[in-house]
Tab-separated table of C-alpha atoms and ligand atoms in Angstrom:
chain	number	residue	atom	x	y	z
A	1	MET	CA	144.044	14.069	62.769
A	2	ALA	CA	146.252	14.304	65.887
A	3	LEU	CA	146.501	18.064	65.350
A	4	ARG	CA	142.719	18.420	65.126
A	5	THR	CA	142.177	16.359	68.312
A	6	THR	CA	144.796	18.435	70.169
A	7	TRP	CA	143.075	21.624	69.004
A	8	TRP	CA	139.661	20.443	70.258
A	9	LEU	CA	141.076	19.284	73.571
A	10	LEU	CA	142.827	22.605	74.065
A	11	ALA	CA	139.690	24.497	72.981
A	12	ILE	CA	137.616	22.762	75.687
A	13	LEU	CA	140.188	23.577	78.390
A	14	VAL	CA	140.468	27.165	77.126
A	15	CYS	CA	136.660	27.606	77.356
A	16	GLY	CA	136.859	26.506	81.001
A	17	ILE	CA	139.624	29.032	81.755
A	18	ALA	CA	137.737	31.853	79.995
A	19	ALA	CA	134.518	30.924	81.839
A	20	ASN	CA	136.378	31.042	85.166
A	21	ALA	CA	137.762	34.512	84.361
A	22	LEU	CA	134.263	35.769	83.442
A	23	ILE	CA	132.763	34.247	86.602
A	24	GLN	CA	135.433	36.039	88.684
A	25	ALA	CA	134.584	39.283	86.893
A	26	PHE	CA	130.795	39.098	87.190
A	27	SER	CA	129.963	36.916	90.200
A	28	PRO	CA	131.144	38.397	93.518
A	29	ALA	CA	129.857	35.334	95.420
A	30	SER	CA	132.350	33.058	93.617
A	31	ARG	CA	135.469	35.051	94.571
A	32	GLY	CA	138.101	33.487	96.813
A	33	ASP	CA	140.700	35.303	98.961
A	34	LEU	CA	143.195	35.619	96.095
A	35	VAL	CA	140.743	37.424	93.828
A	36	LEU	CA	139.378	39.574	96.686
A	37	ASP	CA	142.951	40.621	97.429
A	38	MET	CA	143.504	41.467	93.740
A	39	LEU	CA	140.324	43.564	93.653
A	40	ALA	CA	141.302	45.394	96.849
A	41	TYR	CA	144.644	46.293	95.207
A	42	SER	CA	143.046	47.476	91.953
A	43	SER	CA	139.482	46.742	90.894
A	44	VAL	CA	140.042	48.342	87.472
A	45	GLY	CA	143.265	46.393	86.886
A	46	SER	CA	141.671	43.109	88.014
A	47	LEU	CA	138.482	43.455	85.964
A	48	LEU	CA	140.424	44.576	82.906
A	49	HIS	CA	142.715	41.590	83.356
A	50	PHE	CA	139.846	39.085	83.690
A	51	LEU	CA	137.872	40.464	80.709
A	52	ALA	CA	140.860	40.951	78.383
A	53	GLY	CA	142.280	37.562	79.495
A	54	ALA	CA	139.034	35.719	78.690
A	55	THR	CA	138.779	37.486	75.312
A	56	VAL	CA	142.341	36.757	74.187
A	57	ILE	CA	142.445	33.132	75.290
A	58	LEU	CA	139.253	32.506	73.254
A	59	ALA	CA	140.336	34.662	70.305
A	60	GLY	CA	143.757	32.989	70.232
A	61	ILE	CA	142.494	29.417	70.024
A	62	LEU	CA	140.343	30.379	67.020
A	63	GLN	CA	143.439	31.758	65.261
A	64	PHE	CA	145.061	28.324	65.356
A	65	ASN	CA	142.092	26.687	63.616
A	66	GLN	CA	143.266	25.887	60.086
A	67	THR	CA	139.786	25.890	58.527
A	68	LEU	CA	138.978	29.335	59.853
A	69	ARG	CA	142.361	30.691	58.799
A	70	LYS	CA	142.304	29.251	55.294
A	71	ARG	CA	138.637	29.749	54.373
A	72	HIS	CA	137.830	32.976	56.202
A	73	LEU	CA	140.916	35.168	56.136
A	74	HIS	CA	138.887	38.299	56.926
A	75	TRP	CA	137.762	36.682	60.213
A	76	HIS	CA	141.377	35.760	60.977
A	77	ARG	CA	142.370	39.414	60.499
A	78	LEU	CA	139.513	40.751	62.625
A	79	ILE	CA	140.000	38.253	65.479
A	80	GLY	CA	143.756	38.903	65.253
A	81	ARG	CA	143.212	42.606	65.906
A	82	VAL	CA	140.973	41.782	68.880
A	83	TYR	CA	143.718	39.449	70.177
A	84	VAL	CA	146.503	42.036	69.860
A	85	PHE	CA	144.390	44.776	71.455
A	86	GLY	CA	143.318	42.381	74.245
A	87	VAL	CA	146.914	41.375	74.988
A	88	ALA	CA	147.921	45.055	75.127
A	89	LEU	CA	145.218	45.752	77.738
A	90	GLY	CA	145.520	42.423	79.592
A	91	GLY	CA	149.344	42.547	79.525
A	92	VAL	CA	149.572	46.042	81.002
A	93	ALA	CA	146.951	45.078	83.625
A	94	GLY	CA	148.817	41.791	84.305
A	95	LEU	CA	152.096	43.683	84.739
A	96	TYR	CA	150.455	46.054	87.194
A	97	MET	CA	148.799	43.176	89.103
A	98	ALA	CA	152.161	41.349	89.242
A	99	PHE	CA	153.462	43.916	91.756
A	100	ASN	CA	150.860	42.683	94.266
A	101	ALA	CA	150.797	38.947	93.425
A	102	SER	CA	150.806	36.355	96.199
A	103	GLY	CA	153.977	34.282	96.623
A	104	GLY	CA	156.465	37.058	97.383
A	105	LEU	CA	159.200	38.537	95.211
A	106	VAL	CA	159.955	35.356	93.220
A	107	ALA	CA	156.313	35.047	92.098
A	108	ARG	CA	156.036	38.771	91.399
A	109	VAL	CA	159.131	38.778	89.176
A	110	GLY	CA	157.845	35.609	87.454
A	111	PHE	CA	154.483	37.195	86.602
A	112	ALA	CA	156.085	40.512	85.598
A	113	MET	CA	158.482	38.710	83.216
A	114	LEU	CA	155.542	36.765	81.783
A	115	ALA	CA	153.627	40.007	81.151
A	116	LEU	CA	156.647	41.670	79.491
A	117	CYS	CA	157.378	38.642	77.272
A	118	TRP	CA	153.659	38.446	76.370
A	119	LEU	CA	153.562	42.099	75.297
A	120	PHE	CA	156.834	41.761	73.387
A	121	ALA	CA	155.934	38.541	71.527
A	122	THR	CA	152.488	39.849	70.550
A	123	GLY	CA	153.802	43.264	69.456
A	124	ARG	CA	156.503	41.570	67.406
A	125	ALA	CA	153.950	39.202	65.778
A	126	PHE	CA	151.844	42.228	64.821
A	127	LEU	CA	154.811	44.124	63.341
A	128	GLU	CA	155.939	41.047	61.368
A	129	ILE	CA	152.565	40.660	59.650
A	130	ARG	CA	152.390	44.398	58.920
A	131	ALA	CA	155.746	43.925	57.160
A	132	GLY	CA	154.370	40.923	55.238
A	133	ASN	CA	156.575	38.333	56.970
A	134	VAL	CA	154.091	35.477	57.325
A	135	ALA	CA	156.510	32.838	58.708
A	136	ALA	CA	157.895	35.187	61.362
A	137	HIS	CA	154.358	36.324	62.247
A	138	ARG	CA	153.317	32.694	62.747
A	139	ALA	CA	156.343	31.929	64.929
A	140	TRP	CA	155.816	35.007	67.155
A	141	MET	CA	152.081	34.291	67.466
A	142	MET	CA	152.901	30.736	68.553
A	143	ARG	CA	155.152	32.216	71.249
A	144	SER	CA	152.497	34.743	72.226
A	145	TYR	CA	149.753	32.127	72.571
A	146	ALA	CA	152.060	29.755	74.479
A	147	LEU	CA	152.364	32.611	76.988
A	148	THR	CA	148.592	33.190	76.974
A	149	LEU	CA	148.236	29.517	77.868
A	150	ALA	CA	150.130	30.229	81.106
A	151	ALA	CA	146.620	31.007	82.415
A	152	LEU	CA	145.747	27.354	81.734
A	153	THR	CA	148.977	25.673	82.856
A	154	LEU	CA	148.997	27.715	86.094
A	155	ARG	CA	145.572	26.328	86.976
A	156	LEU	CA	146.665	22.781	86.114
A	157	TYR	CA	149.831	22.942	88.226
A	158	ILE	CA	148.194	24.323	91.396
A	159	PRO	CA	146.028	21.225	92.107
A	160	LEU	CA	148.889	18.910	91.046
A	161	PHE	CA	151.246	20.512	93.593
A	162	LEU	CA	148.539	20.389	96.286
A	163	ILE	CA	147.858	16.689	95.547
A	164	ALA	CA	151.635	16.080	95.805
A	165	GLY	CA	151.461	17.541	99.320
A	166	VAL	CA	153.216	20.873	98.555
A	167	SER	CA	151.561	23.830	100.288
A	168	PHE	CA	150.144	26.673	98.196
A	169	GLU	CA	152.676	29.097	99.746
A	170	ALA	CA	155.623	26.906	98.717
A	171	ALA	CA	154.201	25.995	95.302
A	172	TYR	CA	153.042	29.398	94.041
A	173	PRO	CA	156.471	31.079	93.523
A	174	VAL	CA	157.608	28.016	91.548
A	175	ILE	CA	154.369	27.898	89.532
A	176	ALA	CA	154.669	31.601	88.645
A	177	TRP	CA	157.643	30.542	86.475
A	178	LEU	CA	156.646	26.967	85.662
A	179	CYS	CA	153.360	28.158	84.114
A	180	TRP	CA	155.163	29.824	81.187
A	181	VAL	CA	158.863	28.927	80.803
A	182	PRO	CA	158.238	25.290	79.681
A	183	ASN	CA	155.450	26.537	77.345
A	184	ILE	CA	157.890	28.785	75.510
A	185	LEU	CA	160.566	26.057	75.407
A	186	LEU	CA	158.021	23.679	73.863
A	187	VAL	CA	157.221	26.226	71.141
A	188	GLU	CA	160.933	26.760	70.413
A	189	TRP	CA	161.299	22.998	70.054
A	190	LEU	CA	158.259	22.793	67.736
A	191	LEU	CA	159.653	25.634	65.618
A	192	LEU	CA	163.072	23.992	65.374
A	193	ALA	CA	161.504	20.617	64.546
A	194	SER	CA	159.387	22.142	61.756
A	195	ALA	CA	162.198	24.343	60.344
A	196	PRO	CA	163.542	21.771	57.807
A	197	LYS	CA	159.970	21.225	56.464
A	198	THR	CA	159.346	24.975	56.206
A	199	LEU	CA	162.642	25.509	54.353
A	200	ALA	CA	161.925	22.608	51.994
A	201	SER	CA	158.509	24.029	51.065
A	202	GLN	CA	159.942	27.481	50.244
B	301	HEM	C1	149.871	35.769	80.089
B	301	HEM	C2	149.952	36.832	80.823
B	301	HEM	C3	149.299	36.937	82.179
B	301	HEM	C4	149.862	37.520	83.278
B	301	HEM	C5	151.216	38.166	83.358
B	301	HEM	C6	148.925	37.394	84.356
B	301	HEM	C7	149.116	37.861	85.634
B	301	HEM	C8	148.273	37.630	86.695
B	301	HEM	C9	148.526	38.008	88.045
B	301	HEM	C10	149.790	38.716	88.542
B	301	HEM	C11	147.490	37.606	88.795
B	301	HEM	C12	147.336	37.813	90.300
B	301	HEM	C13	147.884	36.616	91.028
B	301	HEM	C14	147.967	36.856	92.522
B	301	HEM	O1	147.481	37.864	93.015
B	301	HEM	O2	148.571	36.009	93.164
B	301	HEM	C15	146.532	36.985	87.903
B	301	HEM	C16	145.332	36.432	88.293
B	301	HEM	C17	144.350	36.032	87.418
B	301	HEM	N1	144.451	35.972	86.056
B	301	HEM	FE1	146.075	36.400	84.976
B	301	HEM	N2	147.799	36.754	83.891
B	301	HEM	C18	147.979	36.457	82.557
B	301	HEM	C19	147.065	35.852	81.705
B	301	HEM	C20	145.742	35.615	82.019
B	301	HEM	C21	144.729	35.164	81.098
B	301	HEM	C22	144.953	34.891	79.601
B	301	HEM	C23	143.565	35.007	81.827
B	301	HEM	C24	142.202	34.584	81.385
B	301	HEM	C25	141.937	33.648	80.597
B	301	HEM	C26	143.863	35.362	83.197
B	301	HEM	C27	142.956	35.332	84.228
B	301	HEM	C28	143.253	35.527	85.557
B	301	HEM	C29	142.335	35.258	86.645
B	301	HEM	C30	140.888	34.751	86.535
B	301	HEM	C31	143.023	35.575	87.819
B	301	HEM	C32	142.468	35.490	89.256
B	301	HEM	C33	143.079	34.378	90.048
B	301	HEM	C34	142.576	33.013	89.669
B	301	HEM	O3	141.408	32.826	89.283
B	301	HEM	O4	143.396	32.051	89.740
B	301	HEM	N3	145.184	35.727	83.282
B	301	HEM	N4	147.024	37.017	86.645
């Protein structure tokens, strides 16, 4: 029950993040300075990033729906391929965009590390399932999606820092790391906490 509620809550937030990315891609009137600066640096990189980002964050949440996974395995496989392909495109675009990110060197390194970890975790998850290792595939996909959710946590932290009176310039380099490092630590903790159960059921 708690799992289902968490999934729905996350799904609603994820739809908001995907909608924002699509609005940035298709509605020039909605773009703020940050996005205009991104587009001036690389319009192809930015648009690819917004479109692939929206696709993977939506595809990923569906993959964690138990009903879909258990009853419609062919959909899980198809959406999984879309996710992996989307991360490959969005990750390379994200890495490229990281070199021009606001917030100076600390933020740029933070975003570049996020992109590299995202590509690695997703590639590894794909290779594990090709090799038939379901448990390892699940663990690496959890890591991958925790990194995808950096797009959500980043947009939650920014207003929180502003409300706390921290300027955007001071907050952004910190948030470039805070948006993903705790996410991955949380997944590691969840994996460790569920390890005894997984071993017992084998
Ligand atoms: C997880 C790996 C990701 C990396 C490494 C990454 C990297 C970046 C970078 C470097 C920027 C530019 C920031 C700046 O110029 O200051 C950016 C902006 C943006 N990204 Fe990502 N991103 C990731 C995931 C996503 C996802 C999954 C989405 C969509 C759901 C997304 C949507 C956007 C949008 C809409 C912007 C424009 C700025 C804004 O609206 O806040 N990103 N991203």
